[in-house]
Amino acid sequence: MPFFVCFFWILLVNQHAWLGVFDYCVIKEDFIDKELANVFLYKSENTFDDFTLQVEEVSGIVRAEFNDFTELWLGEKETIEIKGFEINKDGNKTLIEEYVGRNKFVPHQISFYKAIIQEIKEQIRKK
């Protein structure tokens, strides 16, 4: 199962910034998932231990440097370093520290990731 990527970005203190509504479609064999995603940028000082995942939806959560993530989705890097955890089949957290490619992320279209990256960059420019 792909990782959910969570960015901890110091942008707004005790607030969130709405990045927008992004549509996406994931097609796998006989399954089509069309959704609208409300995406927010949120500053958090939580540790990974503070998160409880809905394992039916997300297998893990990781951090990556924003510049590395951007370069991955713009095709400038093949892999980036991630750190975090995943929930194993026994329901226990397993630490992750590895280099991964796009195939380890939620299988959204590249345009989805590029649009989110652009909106994050806009928020950075505003600050």
Tab-separated table of N, CA and C in Angstrom, residues 34-99:
chain	number	residue	atom	x	y	z
A	34	LYS	N	-12.792	8.366	-8.076
A	34	LYS	CA	-12.840	9.780	-8.438
A	34	LYS	C	-13.248	10.557	-7.199
A	35	GLU	N	-12.416	11.505	-6.820
A	35	GLU	CA	-12.695	12.268	-5.612
A	35	GLU	C	-12.286	13.720	-5.776
A	36	LEU	N	-12.785	14.535	-4.851
A	36	LEU	CA	-12.350	15.914	-4.703
A	36	LEU	C	-11.642	15.989	-3.359
A	37	ALA	N	-10.462	16.566	-3.351
A	37	ALA	CA	-9.688	16.665	-2.115
A	37	ALA	C	-9.558	18.119	-1.701
A	38	ASN	N	-10.050	18.442	-0.511
A	38	ASN	CA	-9.781	19.742	0.094
A	38	ASN	C	-8.402	19.618	0.727
A	39	VAL	N	-7.487	20.469	0.315
A	39	VAL	CA	-6.101	20.353	0.776
A	39	VAL	C	-5.739	21.585	1.598
A	40	PHE	N	-5.154	21.322	2.763
A	40	PHE	CA	-4.743	22.386	3.678
A	40	PHE	C	-3.263	22.240	3.983
A	41	LEU	N	-2.639	23.353	4.238
A	41	LEU	CA	-1.267	23.388	4.707
A	41	LEU	C	-1.346	23.777	6.170
A	42	TYR	N	-0.719	23.008	7.026
A	42	TYR	CA	-0.888	23.204	8.455
A	42	TYR	C	0.442	23.047	9.176
A	43	LYS	N	0.769	24.001	10.010
A	43	LYS	CA	1.981	23.900	10.821
A	43	LYS	C	1.683	22.999	12.009
A	44	SER	N	2.566	22.076	12.239
A	44	SER	CA	2.377	21.160	13.350
A	44	SER	C	3.716	20.861	14.001
A	45	GLU	N	3.692	20.791	15.305
A	45	GLU	CA	4.894	20.396	16.032
A	45	GLU	C	4.706	19.005	16.628
A	46	ASN	N	3.704	18.288	16.116
A	46	ASN	CA	3.454	16.925	16.573
A	46	ASN	C	4.585	16.006	16.143
A	47	THR	N	4.770	14.973	16.925
A	47	THR	CA	5.696	13.915	16.540
A	47	THR	C	4.874	12.804	15.886
A	48	PHE	N	5.545	11.867	15.286
A	48	PHE	CA	4.825	10.751	14.668
A	48	PHE	C	4.013	9.975	15.699
A	49	ASP	N	4.458	9.951	16.946
A	49	ASP	CA	3.730	9.234	17.998
A	49	ASP	C	2.369	9.858	18.284
A	50	ASP	N	2.169	11.107	17.879
A	50	ASP	CA	0.904	11.790	18.119
A	50	ASP	C	-0.183	11.413	17.112
A	51	PHE	N	0.168	10.665	16.071
A	51	PHE	CA	-0.784	10.342	15.014
A	51	PHE	C	-1.354	8.940	15.191
A	52	THR	N	-2.664	8.835	14.977
A	52	THR	CA	-3.343	7.549	14.903
A	52	THR	C	-3.918	7.461	13.494
A	53	LEU	N	-3.520	6.456	12.758
A	53	LEU	CA	-3.924	6.348	11.364
A	53	LEU	C	-5.187	5.515	11.206
A	54	GLN	N	-5.967	5.864	10.206
A	54	GLN	CA	-7.099	5.038	9.800
A	54	GLN	C	-6.541	4.036	8.801
A	55	VAL	N	-6.204	2.843	9.286
A	55	VAL	CA	-5.432	1.891	8.488
A	55	VAL	C	-6.174	1.401	7.240
A	56	GLU	N	-7.476	1.575	7.199
A	56	GLU	CA	-8.217	1.207	5.984
A	56	GLU	C	-7.907	2.184	4.855
A	57	GLU	N	-7.441	3.358	5.206
A	57	GLU	CA	-7.170	4.424	4.232
A	57	GLU	C	-5.688	4.703	4.032
A	58	VAL	N	-4.894	4.555	5.087
A	58	VAL	CA	-3.493	4.980	5.057
A	58	VAL	C	-2.636	3.922	5.727
A	59	SER	N	-1.544	3.535	5.056
A	59	SER	CA	-0.675	2.516	5.630
A	59	SER	C	0.478	3.083	6.432
A	60	GLY	N	0.763	4.368	6.249
A	60	GLY	CA	1.875	4.978	6.971
A	60	GLY	C	1.888	6.476	6.748
A	61	ILE	N	2.812	7.121	7.421
A	61	ILE	CA	2.982	8.563	7.274
A	61	ILE	C	4.479	8.851	7.318
A	62	VAL	N	4.924	9.699	6.426
A	62	VAL	CA	6.345	10.003	6.327
A	62	VAL	C	6.565	11.495	6.128
A	63	ARG	N	7.796	11.905	6.375
A	63	ARG	CA	8.236	13.267	6.092
A	63	ARG	C	9.256	13.216	4.975
A	64	ALA	N	9.246	14.290	4.196
A	64	ALA	CA	10.258	14.477	3.155
A	64	ALA	C	10.537	15.968	3.062
A	65	GLU	N	11.742	16.322	2.689
A	65	GLU	CA	12.053	17.727	2.460
A	65	GLU	C	11.221	18.213	1.277
A	66	PHE	N	10.643	19.414	1.421
A	66	PHE	CA	9.779	19.938	0.366
A	66	PHE	C	10.520	20.076	-0.968
A	67	ASN	N	11.743	20.578	-0.933
A	67	ASN	CA	12.499	20.724	-2.186
A	67	ASN	C	12.747	19.377	-2.850
A	68	ASP	N	13.058	18.373	-2.062
A	68	ASP	CA	13.260	17.026	-2.618
A	68	ASP	C	11.967	16.496	-3.220
A	69	PHE	N	10.871	16.668	-2.478
A	69	PHE	CA	9.571	16.216	-2.963
A	69	PHE	C	9.221	16.891	-4.295
A	70	THR	N	9.468	18.193	-4.367
A	70	THR	CA	9.212	18.951	-5.592
A	70	THR	C	10.035	18.396	-6.748
A	71	GLU	N	11.299	18.191	-6.511
A	71	GLU	CA	12.179	17.665	-7.562
A	71	GLU	C	11.758	16.270	-8.006
A	72	LEU	N	11.258	15.468	-7.082
A	72	LEU	CA	10.773	14.129	-7.447
A	72	LEU	C	9.615	14.240	-8.432
A	73	TRP	N	8.623	15.069	-8.122
A	73	TRP	CA	7.428	15.161	-8.950
A	73	TRP	C	7.631	15.988	-10.215
A	74	LEU	N	8.702	16.787	-10.256
A	74	LEU	CA	9.026	17.510	-11.490
A	74	LEU	C	9.969	16.702	-12.375
A	75	GLY	N	10.320	15.500	-11.921
A	75	GLY	CA	11.158	14.613	-12.724
A	75	GLY	C	12.639	14.917	-12.639
A	76	GLU	N	13.045	15.713	-11.653
A	76	GLU	CA	14.444	16.082	-11.507
A	76	GLU	C	15.216	15.106	-10.626
A	77	LYS	N	14.515	14.291	-9.871
A	77	LYS	CA	15.113	13.248	-9.031
A	77	LYS	C	14.314	11.972	-9.228
A	78	GLU	N	15.000	10.859	-9.116
A	78	GLU	CA	14.337	9.559	-9.204
A	78	GLU	C	13.862	9.079	-7.838
A	79	THR	N	14.612	9.432	-6.784
A	79	THR	CA	14.267	9.013	-5.433
A	79	THR	C	14.533	10.155	-4.461
A	80	ILE	N	13.845	10.089	-3.315
A	80	ILE	CA	14.069	11.045	-2.232
A	80	ILE	C	14.065	10.290	-0.912
A	81	GLU	N	14.643	10.917	0.108
A	81	GLU	CA	14.666	10.308	1.429
A	81	GLU	C	13.371	10.618	2.169
A	82	ILE	N	12.809	9.596	2.778
A	82	ILE	CA	11.633	9.752	3.632
A	82	ILE	C	11.941	9.159	4.997
A	83	LYS	N	11.270	9.699	6.008
A	83	LYS	CA	11.378	9.164	7.365
A	83	LYS	C	9.976	9.161	7.954
A	84	GLY	N	9.638	8.108	8.649
A	84	GLY	CA	8.326	8.026	9.249
A	84	GLY	C	8.038	6.641	9.779
A	85	PHE	N	6.787	6.218	9.590
A	85	PHE	CA	6.405	4.882	10.044
A	85	PHE	C	5.278	4.346	9.173
A	86	GLU	N	5.118	3.040	9.238
A	86	GLU	CA	3.959	2.391	8.637
A	86	GLU	C	3.408	1.404	9.651
A	87	ILE	N	2.147	1.055	9.447
A	87	ILE	CA	1.503	0.066	10.305
A	87	ILE	C	1.643	-1.294	9.628
A	88	ASN	N	2.251	-2.246	10.333
A	88	ASN	CA	2.429	-3.574	9.734
A	88	ASN	C	1.153	-4.398	9.863
A	89	LYS	N	1.162	-5.601	9.329
A	89	LYS	CA	-0.051	-6.434	9.306
A	89	LYS	C	-0.532	-6.820	10.705
A	90	ASP	N	0.366	-6.724	11.709
A	90	ASP	CA	-0.019	-7.007	13.098
A	90	ASP	C	-0.541	-5.770	13.825
A	91	GLY	N	-0.591	-4.617	13.111
A	91	GLY	CA	-1.091	-3.396	13.706
A	91	GLY	C	-0.060	-2.595	14.479
A	92	ASN	N	1.210	-2.953	14.334
A	92	ASN	CA	2.286	-2.257	15.048
A	92	ASN	C	2.989	-1.263	14.132
A	93	LYS	N	3.512	-0.195	14.730
A	93	LYS	CA	4.265	0.793	13.966
A	93	LYS	C	5.662	0.254	13.657
A	94	THR	N	6.061	0.399	12.406
A	94	THR	CA	7.405	0.046	11.973
A	94	THR	C	8.054	1.310	11.436
A	95	LEU	N	9.223	1.656	11.958
A	95	LEU	CA	9.902	2.867	11.511
A	95	LEU	C	10.415	2.715	10.089
A	96	ILE	N	10.384	3.822	9.356
A	96	ILE	CA	10.842	3.856	7.972
A	96	ILE	C	11.881	4.959	7.846
A	97	GLU	N	12.975	4.637	7.209
A	97	GLU	CA	13.983	5.625	6.816
A	97	GLU	C	14.629	5.045	5.567
A	98	GLU	N	14.205	5.563	4.411
A	98	GLU	CA	14.675	4.998	3.155
A	98	GLU	C	14.521	5.996	2.017
A	99	TYR	N	15.089	5.622	0.889
A	99	TYR	CA	14.927	6.399	-0.333
A	99	TYR	C	13.858	5.724	-1.178
